XYZ file of C-alpha atoms in Angstrom:
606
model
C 13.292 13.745 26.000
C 9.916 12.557 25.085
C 7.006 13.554 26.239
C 3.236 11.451 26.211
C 0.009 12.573 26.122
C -2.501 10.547 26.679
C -6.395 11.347 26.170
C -9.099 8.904 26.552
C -11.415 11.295 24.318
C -12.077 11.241 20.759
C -12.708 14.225 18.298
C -13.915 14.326 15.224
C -12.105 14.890 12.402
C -10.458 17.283 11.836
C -8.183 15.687 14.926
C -6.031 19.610 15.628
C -6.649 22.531 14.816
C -4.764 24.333 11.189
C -4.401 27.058 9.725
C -7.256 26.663 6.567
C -4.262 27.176 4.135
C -2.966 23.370 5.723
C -4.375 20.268 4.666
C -7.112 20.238 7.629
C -8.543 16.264 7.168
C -7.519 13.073 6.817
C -9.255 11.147 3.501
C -9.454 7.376 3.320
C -9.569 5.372 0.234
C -8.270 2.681 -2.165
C -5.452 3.378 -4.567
C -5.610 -0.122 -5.759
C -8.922 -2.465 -7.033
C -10.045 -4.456 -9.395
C -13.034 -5.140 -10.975
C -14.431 -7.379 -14.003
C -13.010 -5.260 -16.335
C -9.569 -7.205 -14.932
C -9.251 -10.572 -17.317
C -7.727 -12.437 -14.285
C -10.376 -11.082 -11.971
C -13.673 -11.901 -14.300
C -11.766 -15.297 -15.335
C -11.384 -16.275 -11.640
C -15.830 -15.668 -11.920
C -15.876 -11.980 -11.153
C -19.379 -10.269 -12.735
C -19.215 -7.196 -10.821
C -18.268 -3.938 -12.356
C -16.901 -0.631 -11.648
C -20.213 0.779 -10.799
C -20.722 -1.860 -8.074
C -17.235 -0.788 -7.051
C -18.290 2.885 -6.325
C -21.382 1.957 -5.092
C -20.088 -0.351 -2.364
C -17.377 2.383 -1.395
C -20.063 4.953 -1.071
C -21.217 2.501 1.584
C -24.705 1.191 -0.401
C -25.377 -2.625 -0.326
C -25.386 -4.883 -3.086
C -26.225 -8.348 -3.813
C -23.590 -10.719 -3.227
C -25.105 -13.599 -4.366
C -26.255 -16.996 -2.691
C -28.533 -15.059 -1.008
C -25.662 -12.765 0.378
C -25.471 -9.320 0.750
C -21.797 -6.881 1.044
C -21.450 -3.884 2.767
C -18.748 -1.772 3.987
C -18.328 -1.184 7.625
C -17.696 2.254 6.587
C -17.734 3.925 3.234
C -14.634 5.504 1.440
C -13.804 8.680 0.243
C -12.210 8.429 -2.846
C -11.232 5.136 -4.669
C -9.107 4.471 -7.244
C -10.165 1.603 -9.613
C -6.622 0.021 -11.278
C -7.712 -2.589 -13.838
C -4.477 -3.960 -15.650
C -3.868 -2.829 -18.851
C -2.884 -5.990 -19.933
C -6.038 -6.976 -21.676
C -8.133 -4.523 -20.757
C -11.587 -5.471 -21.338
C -10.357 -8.776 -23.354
C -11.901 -11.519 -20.883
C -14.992 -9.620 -21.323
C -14.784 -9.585 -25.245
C -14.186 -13.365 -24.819
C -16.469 -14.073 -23.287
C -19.286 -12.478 -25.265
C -17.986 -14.391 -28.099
C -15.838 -11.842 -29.906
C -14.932 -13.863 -33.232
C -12.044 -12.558 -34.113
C -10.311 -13.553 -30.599
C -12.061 -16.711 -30.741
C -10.051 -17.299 -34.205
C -6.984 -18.496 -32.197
C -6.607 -21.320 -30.536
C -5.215 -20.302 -27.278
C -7.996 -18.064 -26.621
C -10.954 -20.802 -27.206
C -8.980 -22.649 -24.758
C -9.455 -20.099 -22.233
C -12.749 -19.853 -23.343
C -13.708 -23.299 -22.776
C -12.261 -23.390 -19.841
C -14.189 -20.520 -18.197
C -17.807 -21.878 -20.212
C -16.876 -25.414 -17.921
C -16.402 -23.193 -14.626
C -12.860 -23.541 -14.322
C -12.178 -20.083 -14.220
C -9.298 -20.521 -11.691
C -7.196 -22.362 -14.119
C -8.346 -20.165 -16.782
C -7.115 -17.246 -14.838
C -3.475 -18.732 -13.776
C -2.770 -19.880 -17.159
C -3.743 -16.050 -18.430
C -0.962 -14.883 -16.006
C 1.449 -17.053 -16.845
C 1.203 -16.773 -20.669
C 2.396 -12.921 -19.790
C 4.897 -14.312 -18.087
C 6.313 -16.165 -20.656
C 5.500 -13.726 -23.522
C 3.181 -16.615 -24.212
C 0.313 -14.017 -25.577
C -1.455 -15.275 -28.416
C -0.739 -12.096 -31.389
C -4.586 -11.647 -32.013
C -4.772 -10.275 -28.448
C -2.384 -7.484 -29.636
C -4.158 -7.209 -33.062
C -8.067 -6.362 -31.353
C -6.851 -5.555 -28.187
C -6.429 -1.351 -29.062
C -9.831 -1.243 -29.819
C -11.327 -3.406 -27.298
C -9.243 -1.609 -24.542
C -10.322 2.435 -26.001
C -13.969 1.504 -26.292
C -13.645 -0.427 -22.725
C -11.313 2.920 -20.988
C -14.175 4.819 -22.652
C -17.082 3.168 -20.751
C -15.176 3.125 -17.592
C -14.521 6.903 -17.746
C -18.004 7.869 -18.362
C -18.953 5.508 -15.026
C -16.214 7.133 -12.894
C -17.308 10.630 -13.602
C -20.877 9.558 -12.881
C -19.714 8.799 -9.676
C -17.362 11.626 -9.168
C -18.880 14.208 -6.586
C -15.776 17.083 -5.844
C -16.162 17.773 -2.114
C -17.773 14.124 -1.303
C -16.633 11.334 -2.963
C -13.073 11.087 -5.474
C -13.493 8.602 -8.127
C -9.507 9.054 -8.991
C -8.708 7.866 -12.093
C -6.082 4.992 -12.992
C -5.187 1.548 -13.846
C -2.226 -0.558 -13.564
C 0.918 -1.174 -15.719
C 1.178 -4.987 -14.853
C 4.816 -5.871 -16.153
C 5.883 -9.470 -15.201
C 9.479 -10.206 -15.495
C 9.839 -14.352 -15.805
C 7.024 -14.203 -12.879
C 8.798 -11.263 -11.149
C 6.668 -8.226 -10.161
C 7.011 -5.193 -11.381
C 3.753 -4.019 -11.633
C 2.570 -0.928 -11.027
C -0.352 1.714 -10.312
C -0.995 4.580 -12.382
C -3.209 7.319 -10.808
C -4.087 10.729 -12.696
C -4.769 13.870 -11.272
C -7.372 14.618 -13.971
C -10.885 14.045 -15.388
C -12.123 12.049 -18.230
C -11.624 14.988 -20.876
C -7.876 15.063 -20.070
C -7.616 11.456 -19.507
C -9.795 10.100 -22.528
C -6.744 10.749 -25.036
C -5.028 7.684 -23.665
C -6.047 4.163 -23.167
C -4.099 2.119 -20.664
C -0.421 1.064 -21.059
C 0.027 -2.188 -21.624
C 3.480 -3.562 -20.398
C 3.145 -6.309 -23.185
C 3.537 -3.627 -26.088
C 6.062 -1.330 -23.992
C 8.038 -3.069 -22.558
C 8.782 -4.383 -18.895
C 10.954 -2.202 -18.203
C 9.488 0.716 -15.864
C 11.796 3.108 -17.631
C 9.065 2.896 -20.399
C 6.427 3.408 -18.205
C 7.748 6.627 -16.887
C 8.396 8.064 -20.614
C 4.923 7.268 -21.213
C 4.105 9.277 -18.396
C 6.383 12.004 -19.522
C 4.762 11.949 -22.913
C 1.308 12.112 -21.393
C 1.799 14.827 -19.286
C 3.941 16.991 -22.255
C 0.917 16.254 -24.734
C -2.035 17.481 -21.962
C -0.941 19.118 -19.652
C -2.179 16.803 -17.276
C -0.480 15.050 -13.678
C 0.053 11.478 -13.458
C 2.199 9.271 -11.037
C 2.763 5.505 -10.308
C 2.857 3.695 -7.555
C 5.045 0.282 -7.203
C 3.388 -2.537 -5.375
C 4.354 -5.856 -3.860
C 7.805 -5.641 -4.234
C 7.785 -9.051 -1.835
C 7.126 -10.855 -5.115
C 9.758 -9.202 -6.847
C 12.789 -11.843 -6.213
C 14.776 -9.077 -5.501
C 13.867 -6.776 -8.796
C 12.163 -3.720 -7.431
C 14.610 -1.804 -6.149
C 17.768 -2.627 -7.707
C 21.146 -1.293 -7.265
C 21.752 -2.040 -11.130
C 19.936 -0.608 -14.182
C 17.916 -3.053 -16.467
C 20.633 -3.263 -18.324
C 22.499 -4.490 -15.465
C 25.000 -0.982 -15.234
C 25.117 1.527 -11.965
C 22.207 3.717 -11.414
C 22.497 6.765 -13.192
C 21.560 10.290 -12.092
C 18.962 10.342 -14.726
C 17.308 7.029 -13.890
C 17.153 8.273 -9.821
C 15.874 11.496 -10.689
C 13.007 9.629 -13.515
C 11.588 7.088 -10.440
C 12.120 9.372 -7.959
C 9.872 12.362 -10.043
C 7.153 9.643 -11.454
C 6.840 6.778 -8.511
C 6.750 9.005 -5.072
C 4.655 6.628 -3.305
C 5.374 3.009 -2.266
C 1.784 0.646 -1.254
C 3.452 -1.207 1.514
C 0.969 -3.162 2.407
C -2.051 -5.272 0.924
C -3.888 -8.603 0.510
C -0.875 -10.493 -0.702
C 1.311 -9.471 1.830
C 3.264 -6.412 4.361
C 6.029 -5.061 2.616
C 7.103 -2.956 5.590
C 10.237 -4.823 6.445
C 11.933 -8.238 6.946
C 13.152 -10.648 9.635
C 16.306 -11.459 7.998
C 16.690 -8.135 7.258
C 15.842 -5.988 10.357
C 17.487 -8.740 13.180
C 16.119 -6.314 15.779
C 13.117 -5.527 14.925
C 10.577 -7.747 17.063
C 7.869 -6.779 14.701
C 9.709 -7.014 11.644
C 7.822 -10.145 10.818
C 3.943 -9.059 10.072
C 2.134 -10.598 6.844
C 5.607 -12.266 5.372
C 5.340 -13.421 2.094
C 8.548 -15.831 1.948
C 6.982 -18.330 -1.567
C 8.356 -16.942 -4.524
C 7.705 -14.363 -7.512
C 4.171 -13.536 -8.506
C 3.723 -17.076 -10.836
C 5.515 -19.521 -8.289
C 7.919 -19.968 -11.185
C 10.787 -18.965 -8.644
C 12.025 -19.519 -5.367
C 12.677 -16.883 -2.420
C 16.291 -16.416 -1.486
C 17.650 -14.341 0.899
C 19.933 -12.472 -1.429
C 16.674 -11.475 -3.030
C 15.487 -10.169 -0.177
C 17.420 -6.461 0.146
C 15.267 -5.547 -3.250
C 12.297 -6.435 -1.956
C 11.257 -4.374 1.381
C 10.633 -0.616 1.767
C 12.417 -0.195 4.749
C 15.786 -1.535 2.831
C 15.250 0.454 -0.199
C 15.101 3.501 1.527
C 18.550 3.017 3.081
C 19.743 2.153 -0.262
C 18.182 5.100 -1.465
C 20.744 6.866 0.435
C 23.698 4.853 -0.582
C 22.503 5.778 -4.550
C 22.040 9.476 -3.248
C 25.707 9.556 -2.194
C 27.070 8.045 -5.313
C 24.929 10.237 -8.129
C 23.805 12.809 -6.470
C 19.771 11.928 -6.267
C 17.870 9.328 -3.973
C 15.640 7.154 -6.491
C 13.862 5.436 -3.578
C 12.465 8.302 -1.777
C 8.917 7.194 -1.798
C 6.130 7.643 0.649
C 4.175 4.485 2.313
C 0.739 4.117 1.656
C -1.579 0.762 2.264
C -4.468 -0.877 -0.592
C -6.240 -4.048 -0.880
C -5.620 -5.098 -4.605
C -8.750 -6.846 -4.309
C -10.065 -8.460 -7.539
C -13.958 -8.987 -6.358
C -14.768 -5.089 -6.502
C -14.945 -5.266 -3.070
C -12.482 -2.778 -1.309
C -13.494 -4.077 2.500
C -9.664 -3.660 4.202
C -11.305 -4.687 8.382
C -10.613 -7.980 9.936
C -14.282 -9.111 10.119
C -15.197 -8.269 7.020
C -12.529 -9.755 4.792
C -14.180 -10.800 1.041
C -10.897 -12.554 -0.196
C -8.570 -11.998 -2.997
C -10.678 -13.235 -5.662
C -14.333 -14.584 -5.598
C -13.254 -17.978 -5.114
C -11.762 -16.738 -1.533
C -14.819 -14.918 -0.815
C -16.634 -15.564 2.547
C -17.185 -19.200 2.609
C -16.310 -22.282 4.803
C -12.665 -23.430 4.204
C -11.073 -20.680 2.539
C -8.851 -20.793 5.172
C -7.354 -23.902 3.812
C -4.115 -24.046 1.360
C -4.229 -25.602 -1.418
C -1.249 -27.826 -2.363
C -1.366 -26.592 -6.395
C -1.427 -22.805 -5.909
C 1.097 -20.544 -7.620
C 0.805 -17.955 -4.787
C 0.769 -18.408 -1.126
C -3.421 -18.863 -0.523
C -5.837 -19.539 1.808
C -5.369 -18.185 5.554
C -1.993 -16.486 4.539
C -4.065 -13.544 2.642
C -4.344 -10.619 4.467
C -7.170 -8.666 5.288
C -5.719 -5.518 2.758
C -4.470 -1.955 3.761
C -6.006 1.641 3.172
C -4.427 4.819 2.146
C -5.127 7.798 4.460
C -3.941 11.415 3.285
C -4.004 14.837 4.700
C -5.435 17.247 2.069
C -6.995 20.418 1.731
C -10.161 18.677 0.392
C -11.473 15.592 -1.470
C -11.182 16.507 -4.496
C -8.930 14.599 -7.592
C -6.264 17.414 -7.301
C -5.964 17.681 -3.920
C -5.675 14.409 -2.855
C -3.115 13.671 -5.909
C -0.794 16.859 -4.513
C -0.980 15.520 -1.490
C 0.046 12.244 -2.322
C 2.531 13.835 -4.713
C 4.043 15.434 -1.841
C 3.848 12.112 0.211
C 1.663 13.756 2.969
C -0.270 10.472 2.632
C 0.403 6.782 4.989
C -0.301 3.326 5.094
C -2.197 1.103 7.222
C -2.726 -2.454 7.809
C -6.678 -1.724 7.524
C -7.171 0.322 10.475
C -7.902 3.902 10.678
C -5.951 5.126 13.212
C -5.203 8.827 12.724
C -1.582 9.909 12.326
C 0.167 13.219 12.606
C 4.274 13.621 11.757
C 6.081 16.880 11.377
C 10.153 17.251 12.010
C 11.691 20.653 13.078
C 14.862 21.790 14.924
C 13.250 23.780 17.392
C 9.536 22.406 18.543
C 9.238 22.301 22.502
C 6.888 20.327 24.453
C 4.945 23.012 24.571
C 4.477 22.996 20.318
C 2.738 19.774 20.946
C 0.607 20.643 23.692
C -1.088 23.380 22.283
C -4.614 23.597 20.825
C -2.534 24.745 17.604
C -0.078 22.115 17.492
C -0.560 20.973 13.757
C 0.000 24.753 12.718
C 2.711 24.889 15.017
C 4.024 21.663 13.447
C 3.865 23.102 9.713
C 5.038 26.764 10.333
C 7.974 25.395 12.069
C 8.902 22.113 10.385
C 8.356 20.129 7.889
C 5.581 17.026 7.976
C 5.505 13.460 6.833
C 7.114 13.355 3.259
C 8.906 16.474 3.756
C 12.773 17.136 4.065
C 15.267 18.820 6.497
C 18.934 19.708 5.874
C 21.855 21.634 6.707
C 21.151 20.685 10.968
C 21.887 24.086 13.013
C 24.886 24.017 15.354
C 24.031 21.215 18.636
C 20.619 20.106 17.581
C 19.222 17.500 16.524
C 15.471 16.402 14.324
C 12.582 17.266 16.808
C 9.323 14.819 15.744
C 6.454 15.819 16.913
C 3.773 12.422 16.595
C 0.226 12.679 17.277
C -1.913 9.403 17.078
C -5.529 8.380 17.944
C -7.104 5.161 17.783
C -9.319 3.998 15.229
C -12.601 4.610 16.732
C -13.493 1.022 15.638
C -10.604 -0.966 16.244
C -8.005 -1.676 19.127
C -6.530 0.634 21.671
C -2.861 2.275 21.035
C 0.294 -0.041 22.193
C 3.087 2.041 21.365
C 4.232 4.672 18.810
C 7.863 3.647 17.206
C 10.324 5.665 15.332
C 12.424 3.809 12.787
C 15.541 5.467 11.703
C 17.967 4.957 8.998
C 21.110 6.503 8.052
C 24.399 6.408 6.006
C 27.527 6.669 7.673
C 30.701 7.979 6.682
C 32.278 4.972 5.190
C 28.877 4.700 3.104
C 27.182 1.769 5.220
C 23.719 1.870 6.079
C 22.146 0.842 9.345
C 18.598 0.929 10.801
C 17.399 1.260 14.635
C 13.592 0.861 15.838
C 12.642 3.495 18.891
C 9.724 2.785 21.292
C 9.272 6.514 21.932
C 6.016 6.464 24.136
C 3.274 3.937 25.006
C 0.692 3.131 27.024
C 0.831 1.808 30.458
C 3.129 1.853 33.101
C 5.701 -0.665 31.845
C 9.312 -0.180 31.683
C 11.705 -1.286 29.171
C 14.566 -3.857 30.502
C 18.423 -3.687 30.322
C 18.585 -4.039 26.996
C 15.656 -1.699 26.051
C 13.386 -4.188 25.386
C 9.779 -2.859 26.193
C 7.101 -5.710 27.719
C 4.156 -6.733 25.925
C 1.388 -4.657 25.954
C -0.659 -7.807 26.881
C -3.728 -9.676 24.919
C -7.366 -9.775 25.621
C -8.612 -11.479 22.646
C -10.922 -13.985 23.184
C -10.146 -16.403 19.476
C -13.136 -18.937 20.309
C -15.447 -15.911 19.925
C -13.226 -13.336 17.737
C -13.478 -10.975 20.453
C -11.617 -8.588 22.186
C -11.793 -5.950 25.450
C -9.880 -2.508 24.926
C -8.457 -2.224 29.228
C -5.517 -2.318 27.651
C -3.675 0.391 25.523
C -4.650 4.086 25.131
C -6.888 5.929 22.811
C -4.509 8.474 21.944
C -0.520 8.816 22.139
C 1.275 11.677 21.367
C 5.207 12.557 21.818
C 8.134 14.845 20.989
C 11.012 12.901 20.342
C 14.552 14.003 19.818
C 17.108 11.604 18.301
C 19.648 11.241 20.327
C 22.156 9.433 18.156
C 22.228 12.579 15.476
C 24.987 13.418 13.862
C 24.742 16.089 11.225
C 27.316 14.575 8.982
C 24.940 11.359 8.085
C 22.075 11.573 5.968
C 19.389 9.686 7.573
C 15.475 9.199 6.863
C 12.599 8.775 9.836
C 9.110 7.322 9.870
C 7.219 6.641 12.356
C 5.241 3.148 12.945
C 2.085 3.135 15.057
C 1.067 -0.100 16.650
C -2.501 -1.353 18.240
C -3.145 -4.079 20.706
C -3.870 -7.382 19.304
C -7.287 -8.106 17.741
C -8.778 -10.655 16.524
C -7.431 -11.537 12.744
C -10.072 -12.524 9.870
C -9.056 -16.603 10.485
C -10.723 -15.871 13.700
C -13.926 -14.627 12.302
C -13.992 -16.849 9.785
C -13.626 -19.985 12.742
C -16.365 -18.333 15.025
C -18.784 -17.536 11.493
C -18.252 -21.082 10.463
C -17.742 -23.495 13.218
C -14.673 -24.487 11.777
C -11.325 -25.380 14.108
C -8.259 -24.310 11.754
C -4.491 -25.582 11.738
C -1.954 -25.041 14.986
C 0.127 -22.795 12.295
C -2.846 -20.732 11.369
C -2.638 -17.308 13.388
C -5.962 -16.017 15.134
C -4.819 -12.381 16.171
C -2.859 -9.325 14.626
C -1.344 -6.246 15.746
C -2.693 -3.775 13.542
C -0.581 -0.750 12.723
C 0.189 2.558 10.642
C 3.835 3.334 8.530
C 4.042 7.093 7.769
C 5.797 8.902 4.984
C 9.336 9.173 5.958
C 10.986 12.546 6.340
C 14.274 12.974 4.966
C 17.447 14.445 6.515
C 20.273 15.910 4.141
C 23.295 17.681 5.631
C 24.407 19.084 2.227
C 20.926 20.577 0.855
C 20.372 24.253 1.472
């Protein structure tokens, strides 16, 4: 039986009430930007560095240029700034007319290239010499100690900015392996400062290896030789063709035990959702889901140097992998795809803006500007008004500081949204009433008597079944609540996977059909003037849900996905800020929404 609650007032955070030993507020941030220090984000014409990163996500205003100015709608608190490995620093070095690079003749190619302004073709032929193992050797020769001098100056910055209590500058970058034009790439985020951290300089995935199995032994290594904490988190598998999350090991044999247990320990989180595309789930895939389809990026691998099928498609989406997981977990014994969901922009202008109005692109190039809606006919990568407007991590931690907000993530008490920051609460328990959720203490409740997003329940007492208990509350910025989902999977005894999508409580009076099917919540944007009117939807749904297809035999996963009216999408800001009429195909309006952490169910685990 479910149970809504709906409240038209807002609170300030923290939302409920917790015990102080709980994680009592939710943190926002980016796990996932890049700056010039990138060489495909300075090549594309990016000047601005990691100090104009911070200061724009402490919410100051910097020069944009063209007379332009940027500013966050609101500032962050922590940020994580990922520059690839792969050349760290080297675009820079060419630039400034490093001699020995400028030796080969590859690299005064790209040098030419960006002195003439084509930085964009600079860029894409950068990406695809990785590709193609294409690197000229001098990179590798000069490229240890341009990258330690580079990670050096970059450390120094972050702790400058670094402000326990106020502000995380989290420390990272990303492992940017690129199988034929397949993504693999990865983010790697450390739970310590620069005097831990400085021993290392970024792995590049050109001198490892592709394979992630090397990443995670460099992790191992990293953490055995300073006693530091480090994790990774997999992104865009949509331009994977099918590669990150295989059934198969790179060497093409069943998953071992070993290899489920290494990604499950080192990669806990998935980013589900950015700028190039939701990750969520897939049409083809999830037949009846209605909002399966959100942000689909159907084009390719990362390079365009492969097409989409639809076998690739079942290694590609979170909501697949984790039923795979499953599947693996019944077969060896562990669940390598156990991962939590959180949301990031991968923004290469050092601009980590994630709202609908105030979208600054991909790269500089797709900055603010009339036409950058368009596509262009010669792009590698779906372009133009098939970007999205980027995601944001929230996370429930004790405080914002480096190590709490990496145990929380490390724990996958952390989610994903499209942009929005609507606040979400999970926890699962066998015995919460509607009273539990009710109450003033409802989050303590939730923790002394369950488990919350991320967390695990097993061995299901005699006749009942997982209890979730979801609060949610509208971003105070952004659209009213539609409806609050539950998405289940689960194995069944002959070892099959299947998947059903709940509507558990939303706002309104409507009532779902025959066939379950619940109406639209309705529309009130107005596109001509990227406007919209919030009589529609709630400011706050909440709801104790009981599955009531349970059976304590199957091992089965939940999350729960949080949907908001439609609003207006950044083509329609863009149309009203430029006086520009766009394409019949171009969509004007979104639903944004939240994906939590999943919480696991195990009948065997005591």
């Amino acid at each position: 039986m479910l149970i809504p609650v709906v409240c038209a007032v807002l609170h300030a955070s923290p939302l409920f009430a917790v015990d102080s030993a709980q994680p009592q507020q939710v943190f926002w941030g980016d796990t996932h930007l890049h700056t010039s220090l990138s060489g495909d984000a300075i090549a594309f014409g990016l000047l601005r560095t990691p100090a104009d990163a911070y200061d724009l996500a402490l919410g100051k205003e910097i020069a944009a240029g063209n007379g332009k100015t940027i500013k966050l709608m609101r500032p962050l608190d922590f940020l994580v700034i990922a520059d690839h490995a792969e050349g760290y620093g080297m675009v820079t070095a060419i630039m400034a007319g490093n001699m020995a690079l400028l030796a080969d003749t590859t690299v005064q190619r790209w040098a030419r290239l960006i002195a003439e302004g084509e930085n964009v073709r600079a860029g894409r032929e950068m990406i695809a010499a990785q590709a193609n193992g294409r690197v000229p050797d001098v990179v590798f020769e000069q490229g240890p100690a341009i990258a330690r001098s580079t990670w050096l100056d970059a450390l120094r910055t972050a702790e400058a900015y670094n402000e326990p209590g106020t502000f995380s500058a989290m420390l990272g970058f990303e492992w940017s392996s690129l199988v034929r034009g397949n993504n693999l790439h990865r983010v790697v985020i450390f739970r310590d400062d620069s005097k831990t951290v400085e021993n290392i300089v970024p792995l590049d995935s050109n001198v490892s290896g592709m394979n992630p199995e090397k990443l995670w032994a460099w992790m191992g290594d990293y953490e055995n030789k300073t006693g530091g904490r480090v994790l990774a988190i997999p992104h865009n598998p949509n331009l994977s063709n099918g590669m990150m999350f295989p059934l198969l090991d790179w060497d093409g044999a069943p998953l071992t035990a070993a290899h489920a247990a290494a990604r499950s320990r080192w990669e806990p989180l998935l980013e589900v959702s950015q700028i190039k595309g939701d990750s969520e789930a897939h049409p083809l895939l999830s037949r009846n889901d209605e909002f399966a389809d959100f942000d689909t990026w159907d084009n390719g691998n990362l390079d365009g140097s492969q097409a989409k099928t639809a076998s690739m498609l079942a290694g590609e989406y979170a909501r697949e992998a984790l039923k795979s997981g499953l599947g693996i977990e019944q077969l060896t014994g562990v669940n390598p795809y156990k991962f939590g969901m959180v949301g990031a922009t991968d923004s290469h202008t050092s601009v980590t803006a994630s709202e609908e109005s105030n979208f600054w692109g991909k790269f500089v190039n797709t900055e603010p500007r009339e036409g950058r809606w368009k596509k262009h006919r010669k792009a590698t990568l779906q372009d133009g008004w098939e970007y999205a407007a980027a995601g944001l991590t929230a996370v429930w931690a004790s405080e914002n500081t480096r190590a709490s907000l990496f145990d929380a993530m490390n724990r996958r008490e952390a989610y994903a949204t499209t942009g929005s920051r609507i606040v979400l609460r999970v926890f699962a328990g066998w015995d919460f009433t509607s009273h539990d959720l009710e109450a003033f203490d409802s989050v303590q409740r939730g923790y002394a008597g369950g488990v919350p997003m991320g967390g695990d329940l097993s061995a299901a007492p005699k006749g009942k079944a997982p209890a979730l208990m979801v609060m949610a509350q509208k971003d105070p910025l952004g659209g009213n609540l539609d409806r609050v989902q539950v998405i289940k999977g689960w194995l069944d005894t002959d070892n099959q996977t299947h998947e059903r999508v709940y509507d558990v409580v939303w706002s309104g009076a409507r009532v779902p059909d025959k066939r379950g099917k619940l109406p639209s919540v309705g529309n009130t944007v107005n596109v001509a003037e990227a406007t919209w009117v919030n009589s529609i939807g709630e400011s706050q749904l909440s709801a104790l849900w009981h599955d009531p297809d349970f059976d304590p035999d199957q091992s089965a996963f939940y999350y729960v996905r949080i949907l908001e009216i439609p609003t207006p999408r950044w083509t329609a800001y863009d149309a009203k800020r430029f006086a520009q009429k766009m394409d019949e195909d171009v969509p004007m309006t979104l639903q944004e929404r939240a994906y939590s952490s999943p919480i696991w169910y195990s009948p065997g685990r005591e």
